[in-house]
mmCIF file of C-alpha atoms in Angstrom:
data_model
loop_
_atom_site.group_PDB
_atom_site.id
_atom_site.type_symbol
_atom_site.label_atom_id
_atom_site.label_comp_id
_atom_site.label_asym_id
_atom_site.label_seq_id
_atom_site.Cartn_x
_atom_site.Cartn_y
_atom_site.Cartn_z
ATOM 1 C CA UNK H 1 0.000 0.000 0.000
ATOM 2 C CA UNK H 2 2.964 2.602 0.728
ATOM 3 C CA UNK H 3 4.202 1.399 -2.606
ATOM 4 C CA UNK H 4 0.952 2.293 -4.564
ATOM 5 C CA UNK H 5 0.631 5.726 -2.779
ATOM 6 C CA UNK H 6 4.100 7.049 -3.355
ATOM 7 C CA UNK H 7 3.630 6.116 -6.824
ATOM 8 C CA UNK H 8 0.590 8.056 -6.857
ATOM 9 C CA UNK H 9 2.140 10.910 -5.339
ATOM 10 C CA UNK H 10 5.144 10.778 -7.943
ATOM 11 C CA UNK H 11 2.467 10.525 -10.839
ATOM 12 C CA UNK H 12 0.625 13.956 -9.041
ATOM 13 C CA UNK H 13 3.846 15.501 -8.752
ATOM 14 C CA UNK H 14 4.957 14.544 -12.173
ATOM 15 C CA UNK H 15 1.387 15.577 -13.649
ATOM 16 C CA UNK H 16 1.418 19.249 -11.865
ATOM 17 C CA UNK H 17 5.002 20.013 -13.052
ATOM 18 C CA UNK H 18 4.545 19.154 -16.722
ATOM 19 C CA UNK H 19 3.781 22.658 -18.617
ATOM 20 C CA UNK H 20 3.160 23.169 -22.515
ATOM 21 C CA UNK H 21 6.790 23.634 -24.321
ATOM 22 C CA UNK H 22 7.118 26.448 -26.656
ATOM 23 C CA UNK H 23 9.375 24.893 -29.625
ATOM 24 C CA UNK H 24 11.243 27.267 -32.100
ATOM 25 C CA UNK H 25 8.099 28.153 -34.127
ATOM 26 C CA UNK H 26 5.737 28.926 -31.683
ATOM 27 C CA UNK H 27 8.325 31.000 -30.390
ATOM 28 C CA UNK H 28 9.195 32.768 -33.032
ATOM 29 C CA UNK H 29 5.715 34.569 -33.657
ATOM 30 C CA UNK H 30 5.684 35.438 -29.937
ATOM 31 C CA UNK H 31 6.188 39.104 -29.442
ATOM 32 C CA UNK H 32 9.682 38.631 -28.565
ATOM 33 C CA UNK H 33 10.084 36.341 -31.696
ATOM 34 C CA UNK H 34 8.806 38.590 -34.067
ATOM 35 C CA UNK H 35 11.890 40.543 -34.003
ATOM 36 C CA UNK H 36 14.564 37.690 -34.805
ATOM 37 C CA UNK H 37 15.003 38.228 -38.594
ATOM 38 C CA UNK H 38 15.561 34.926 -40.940
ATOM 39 C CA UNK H 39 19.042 35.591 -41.323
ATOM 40 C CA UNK H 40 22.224 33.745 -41.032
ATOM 41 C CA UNK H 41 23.927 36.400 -38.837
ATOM 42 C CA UNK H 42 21.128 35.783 -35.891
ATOM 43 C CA UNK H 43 21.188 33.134 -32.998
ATOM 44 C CA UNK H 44 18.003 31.067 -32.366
ATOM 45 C CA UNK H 45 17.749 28.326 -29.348
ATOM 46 C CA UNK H 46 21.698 28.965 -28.983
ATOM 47 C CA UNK H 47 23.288 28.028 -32.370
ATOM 48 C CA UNK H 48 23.896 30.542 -35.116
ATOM 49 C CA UNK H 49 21.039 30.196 -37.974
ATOM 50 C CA UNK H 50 23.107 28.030 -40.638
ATOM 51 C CA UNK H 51 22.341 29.669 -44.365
ATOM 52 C CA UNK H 52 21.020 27.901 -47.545
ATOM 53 C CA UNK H 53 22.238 25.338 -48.531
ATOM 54 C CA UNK H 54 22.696 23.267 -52.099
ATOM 55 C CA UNK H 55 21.244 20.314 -51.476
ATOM 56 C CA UNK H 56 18.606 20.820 -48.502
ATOM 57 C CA UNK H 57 16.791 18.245 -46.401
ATOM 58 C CA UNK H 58 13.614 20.718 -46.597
ATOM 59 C CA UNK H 59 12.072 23.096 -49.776
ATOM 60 C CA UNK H 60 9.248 24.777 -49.832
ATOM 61 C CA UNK H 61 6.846 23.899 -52.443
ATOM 62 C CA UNK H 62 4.052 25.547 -54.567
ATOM 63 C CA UNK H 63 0.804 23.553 -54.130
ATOM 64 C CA UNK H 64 -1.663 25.989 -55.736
ATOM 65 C CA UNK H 65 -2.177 27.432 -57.998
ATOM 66 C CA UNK H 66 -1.225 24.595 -60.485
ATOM 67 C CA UNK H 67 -1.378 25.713 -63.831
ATOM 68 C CA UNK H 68 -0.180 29.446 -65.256
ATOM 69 C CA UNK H 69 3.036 28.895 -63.236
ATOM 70 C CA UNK H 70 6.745 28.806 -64.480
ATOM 71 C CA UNK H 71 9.985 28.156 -62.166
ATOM 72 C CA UNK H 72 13.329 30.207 -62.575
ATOM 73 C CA UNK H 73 16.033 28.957 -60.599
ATOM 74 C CA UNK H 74 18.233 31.089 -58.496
ATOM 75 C CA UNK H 75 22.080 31.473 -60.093
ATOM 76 C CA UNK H 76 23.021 30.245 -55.828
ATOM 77 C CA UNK H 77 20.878 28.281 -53.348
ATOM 78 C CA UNK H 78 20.999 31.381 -51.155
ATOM 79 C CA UNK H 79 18.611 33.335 -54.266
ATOM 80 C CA UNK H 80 15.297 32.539 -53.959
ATOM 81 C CA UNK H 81 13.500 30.747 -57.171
ATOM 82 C CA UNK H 82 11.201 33.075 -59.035
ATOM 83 C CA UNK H 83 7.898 31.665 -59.588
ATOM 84 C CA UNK H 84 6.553 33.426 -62.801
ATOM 85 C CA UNK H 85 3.038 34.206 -62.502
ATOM 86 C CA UNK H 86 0.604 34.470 -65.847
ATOM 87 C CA UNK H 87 -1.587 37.581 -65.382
ATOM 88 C CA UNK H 88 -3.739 36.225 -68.041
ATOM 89 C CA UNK H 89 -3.932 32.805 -66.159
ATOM 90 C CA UNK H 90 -5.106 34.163 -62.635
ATOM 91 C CA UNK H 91 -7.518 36.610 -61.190
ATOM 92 C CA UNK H 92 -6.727 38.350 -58.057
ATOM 93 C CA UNK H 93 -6.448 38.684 -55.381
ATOM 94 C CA UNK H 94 -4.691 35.538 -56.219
ATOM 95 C CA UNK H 95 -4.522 32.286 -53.043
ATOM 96 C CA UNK H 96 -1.421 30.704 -53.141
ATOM 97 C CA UNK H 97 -0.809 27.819 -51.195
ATOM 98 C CA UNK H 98 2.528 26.883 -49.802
ATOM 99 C CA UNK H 99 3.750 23.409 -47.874
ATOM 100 C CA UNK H 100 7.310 22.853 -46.123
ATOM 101 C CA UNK H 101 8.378 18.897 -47.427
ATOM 102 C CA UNK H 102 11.558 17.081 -47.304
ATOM 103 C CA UNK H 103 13.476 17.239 -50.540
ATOM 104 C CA UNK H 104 13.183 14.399 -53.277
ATOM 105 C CA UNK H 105 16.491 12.802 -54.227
ATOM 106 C CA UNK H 106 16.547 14.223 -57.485
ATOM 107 C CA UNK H 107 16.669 10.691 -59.931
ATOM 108 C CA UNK H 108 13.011 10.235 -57.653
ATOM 109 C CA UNK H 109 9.372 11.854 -57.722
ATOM 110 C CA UNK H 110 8.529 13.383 -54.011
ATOM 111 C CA UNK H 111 6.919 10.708 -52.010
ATOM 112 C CA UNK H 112 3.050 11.095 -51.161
ATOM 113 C CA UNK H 113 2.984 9.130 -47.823
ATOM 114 C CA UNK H 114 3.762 10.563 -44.566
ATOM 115 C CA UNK H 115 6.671 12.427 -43.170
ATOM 116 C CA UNK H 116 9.113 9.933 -41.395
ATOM 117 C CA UNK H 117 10.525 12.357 -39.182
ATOM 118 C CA UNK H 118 9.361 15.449 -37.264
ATOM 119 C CA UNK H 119 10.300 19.287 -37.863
ATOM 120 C CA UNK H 120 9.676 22.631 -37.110
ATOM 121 C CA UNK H 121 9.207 26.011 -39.551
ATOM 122 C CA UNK H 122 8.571 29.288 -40.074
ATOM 123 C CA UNK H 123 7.529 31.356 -43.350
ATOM 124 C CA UNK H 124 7.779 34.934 -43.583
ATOM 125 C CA UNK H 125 6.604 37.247 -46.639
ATOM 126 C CA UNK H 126 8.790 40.312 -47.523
ATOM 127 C CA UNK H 127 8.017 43.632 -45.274
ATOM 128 C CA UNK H 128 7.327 45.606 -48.603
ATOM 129 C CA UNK H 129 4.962 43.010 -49.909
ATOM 130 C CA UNK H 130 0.774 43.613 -49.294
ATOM 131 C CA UNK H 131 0.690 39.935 -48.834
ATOM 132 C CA UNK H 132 -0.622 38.156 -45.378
ATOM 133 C CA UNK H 133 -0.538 34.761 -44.064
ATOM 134 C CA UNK H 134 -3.797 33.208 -42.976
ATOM 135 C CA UNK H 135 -3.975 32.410 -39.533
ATOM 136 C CA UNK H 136 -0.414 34.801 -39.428
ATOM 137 C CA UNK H 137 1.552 36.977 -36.833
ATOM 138 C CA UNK H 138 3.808 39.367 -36.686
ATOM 139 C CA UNK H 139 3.877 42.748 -38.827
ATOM 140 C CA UNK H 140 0.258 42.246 -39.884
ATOM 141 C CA UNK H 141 0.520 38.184 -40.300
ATOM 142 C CA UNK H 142 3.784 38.480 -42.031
ATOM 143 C CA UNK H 143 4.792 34.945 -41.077
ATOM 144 C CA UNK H 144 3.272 31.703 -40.171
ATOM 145 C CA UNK H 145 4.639 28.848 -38.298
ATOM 146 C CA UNK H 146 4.093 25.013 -38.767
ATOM 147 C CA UNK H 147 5.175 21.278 -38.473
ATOM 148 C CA UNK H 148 5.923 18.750 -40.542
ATOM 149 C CA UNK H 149 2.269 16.940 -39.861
ATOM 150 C CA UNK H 150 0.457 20.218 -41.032
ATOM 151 C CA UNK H 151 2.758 22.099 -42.811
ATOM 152 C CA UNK H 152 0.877 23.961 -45.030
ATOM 153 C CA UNK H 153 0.577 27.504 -45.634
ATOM 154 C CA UNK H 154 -1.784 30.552 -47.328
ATOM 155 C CA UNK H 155 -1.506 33.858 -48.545
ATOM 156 C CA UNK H 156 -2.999 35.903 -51.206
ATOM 157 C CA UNK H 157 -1.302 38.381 -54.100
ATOM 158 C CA UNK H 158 -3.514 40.737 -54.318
ATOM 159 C CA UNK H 159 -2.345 42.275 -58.119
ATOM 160 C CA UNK H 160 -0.955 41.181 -60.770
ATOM 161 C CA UNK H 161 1.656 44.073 -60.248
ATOM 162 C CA UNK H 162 2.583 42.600 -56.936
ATOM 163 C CA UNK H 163 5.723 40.861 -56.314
ATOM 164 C CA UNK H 164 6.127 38.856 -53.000
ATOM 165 C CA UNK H 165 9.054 37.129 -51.381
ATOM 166 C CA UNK H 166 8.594 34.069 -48.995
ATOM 167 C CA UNK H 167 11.535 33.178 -46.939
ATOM 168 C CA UNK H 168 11.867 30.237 -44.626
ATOM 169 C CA UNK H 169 13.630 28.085 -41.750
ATOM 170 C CA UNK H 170 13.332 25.142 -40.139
ATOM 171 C CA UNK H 171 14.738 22.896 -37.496
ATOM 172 C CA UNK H 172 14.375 19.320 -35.913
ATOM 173 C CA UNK H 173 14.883 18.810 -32.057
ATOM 174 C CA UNK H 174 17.394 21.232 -30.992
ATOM 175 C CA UNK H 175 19.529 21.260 -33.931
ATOM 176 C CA UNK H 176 20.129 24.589 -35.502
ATOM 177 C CA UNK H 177 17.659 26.165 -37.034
ATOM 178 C CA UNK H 178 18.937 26.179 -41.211
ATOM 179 C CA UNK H 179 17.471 28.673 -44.316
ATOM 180 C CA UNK H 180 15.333 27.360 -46.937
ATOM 181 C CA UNK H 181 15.528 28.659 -50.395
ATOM 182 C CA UNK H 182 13.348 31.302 -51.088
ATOM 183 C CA UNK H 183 10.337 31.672 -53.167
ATOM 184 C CA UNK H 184 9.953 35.474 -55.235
ATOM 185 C CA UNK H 185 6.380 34.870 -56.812
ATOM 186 C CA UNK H 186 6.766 37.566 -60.335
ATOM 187 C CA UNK H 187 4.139 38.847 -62.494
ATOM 188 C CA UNK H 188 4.794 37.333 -65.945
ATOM 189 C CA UNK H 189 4.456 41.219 -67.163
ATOM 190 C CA UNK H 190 7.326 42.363 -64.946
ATOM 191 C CA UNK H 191 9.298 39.253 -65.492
ATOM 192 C CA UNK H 192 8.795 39.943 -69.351
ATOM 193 C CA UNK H 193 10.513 43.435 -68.914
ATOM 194 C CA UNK H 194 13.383 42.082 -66.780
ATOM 195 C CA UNK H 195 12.545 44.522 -63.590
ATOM 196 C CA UNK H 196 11.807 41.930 -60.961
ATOM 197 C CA UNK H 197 14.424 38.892 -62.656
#
């Protein structure tokens, strides 16, 4: 009987000092979050953020719209790629839907089961850009936070003269958070004139 209360007591003990964890992504759309940049120069959870690089575990990836969409790579990993949008193909305010997935090797399609491992990110759009996350904070929902169970993410361009820039970062565990490459989403009018290229 002393057995089976002290192990109760533990158990209460236990239960009471358990509190919710904050991981890196919550955290970072926190007030004090909101004012760590996406940069390789800051410190996040005690390791300096480690920049793009050329052959990343993580991308993020266009999931609508589908069709009336063109990818430009960037000369270096640390560009972002320009996603060419056809004016003619979209009306706007334009939804585009963004996910965070692990890369493909690149002989390989992307696999369509479920993520084998867990992970942490954050999108942000560009300052300058009229763009906002659903469901965002910071700036006027200027970035979004997710895992790698529900990892996807929605904004809108609202004109076809708009260009937006999504940058990103992730982590798993405690590791350091890393840079994903960029996404600059063009009007196929100002790509056509070479202004926003």
């Amino acid at each position: 009987m002393a057995f089976q209360s002290r192990l109760y007591l533990s158990l209460v003990c236990l239960a009471t000092a358990m509190t919710a964890v904050r991981g890196f992504a919550t955290y970072m759309l926190s007030s004090g979050g909101c004012y760590i940049e996406l940069d390789s120069d800051e410190v996040i959870m005690n390791n300096r953020v480690e920049a793009v690089v050329a052959n990343p575990s993580l991308e993020i990836v266009v999931v609508s719209p589908e069709t009336g969409v063109s990818i430009k790579s960037g000369s270096s990993p640390s560009d972002p790629q320009t996603i060419i949008l056809d004016d003619s193909a979209h009306s706007f305010p334009l939804e585009v839907q963004l996910k965070v997935l692990p890369t493909p090797p690149s002989s390989s399609p992307r696999p369509s089961g479920p993520v084998r491992y867990s992970y942490e990110f954050i999108l942000q759009l560009d300052e300058t850009s009229k763009a906002v996350f659903e469901h965002g904070a910071c700036d006027g929902d200027k970035r979004v936070a997710g895992r790698s169970f529900d990892s996807r993410a929605t904004f809108s361009i609202n004109s076809p003269t708009e260009v937006t820039v999504v940058q990103g970062a992730w982590t798993a565990g405690h590791a350091a958070v890393k840079l994903l490459q960029g996404l600059k989403f063009v009007p196929a009018s100002a790509a056509a004139s070479g202004d926003e290229l």
